[in-house]
């Protein structure tokens, strides 16, 4: 993230240097060059575009204001700053998540959450009929964006808030932290009908205390060390080993999550988008039965799969990978 900020600073400095050099070099003004930025042609009025030694120089303020940017001068730091008023975040990768976060807040998303827990209740009733004498029926659930709404933290991050575990912990402790509709009711329904619930989360160990406090405050049942599995220090993100612990003593009849990793280690993002789609089809009958997935358009392994979870790739390279996905699937290819 800091690299992106630095790039913006360098761009600002470069433009200042270039435009300042016009005064001393006495370059030639021309109206034969059109300048286009983000699909918009810049209009400089009587200021014009300057050519010198094959380089194009433009007036800073007129250039950005012509395409709708706000331009300010910070005298204290001797810096000209151009900002797009149509952007919410100053980070490119965060700005790409704005519409996804808005969808998570939509009525359509809310309907999906309610639908998921209604279906989960129906499936648990069927499990009770299938195992009428069982005392060890269990449901496993992820926490974030499966039981607890994470969009209140996302809303802050997208407006240049901190993207850290400490900031996430503060968001969990805030009054804005709420359960998803139907989540508390379903988990209590399982317990009230003789079942057991387990929470497997990749929240880090430093969030243990706030996790227990907030889950209990929201009304979730069985909030204790035996039923909440935090991602301990040094532990991989895979939840397989923690699921195995539960499955050793319990009949797991249902798993709920918003990311495929919540269900099984069958969908590694390193395999890419199509391979994960194929893997989903291989367990076709489990979706809506033992596996109940909730929508999350903001983050998850689905995004990592676009660039095969190659963390060495730059933001620009990842953008090219995203474009390649659309090029592959578009009907005109």
C-alpha angles and dihedrals in degrees: 000000000000089000090059091051090049091051090054091049091050091050090052092048092047092052091047090051093047095048092044091052089062090073094057102035097050093218125189119268117223139178094197095088123079118203119206125188123181090346095308125111112229119231114205098178111207093343094082134186120286127218123201129163092340093310126117119222124189133187106261102220097041091046096057098033090054090064095044102267124142113236124202134176118222104202093184093062096025090236134139112215126197119193131183107230090203092064123087098192130041088213115086096214093048093049088059089062097055098095091042090055091047089053090053086057093048128110088241091059091047089053089052091053093050091045091052094054093043088054091045090054091051092049092049090052088053090050090053089054091048094049104030095164099038119121097180104062110141141188121204120203138179114228114215114071089352101068102356124050111239099183093096088065092043091053089059096043093051089057091057096276121151117286097204138114090249092055090045089053091052090051091052091052092050127096088246092072108101138165120251114258111279096009100106092041093052097047091049090047089058093051094042088056095052100270132124128233128208129190118211112186137167092218108132123251093256087067094055097103097046090045093056093043096049097041090053092044091053090053104253114154130236095025101170143106092274094057106032116070112195122192100259124213111285093015119132119242090248112108095200097103092049092048089051090056091057094042091054093072104016140058101238106209098170143020123195125196147135097225127056090235087067090069109037143333091256099103110057112179090220088072092064136236102298095045090054091049089052091048090054089055091052089067094036097143094053096066110097089011116062092351117061112181125193124205122261116168095168105069143346144106089302088076094044089053090063090070095028089250091285099158092188091071118106123234089257092052091049090052089054089052090053091051090049090057091055091044089055096050102037113113095230097060 
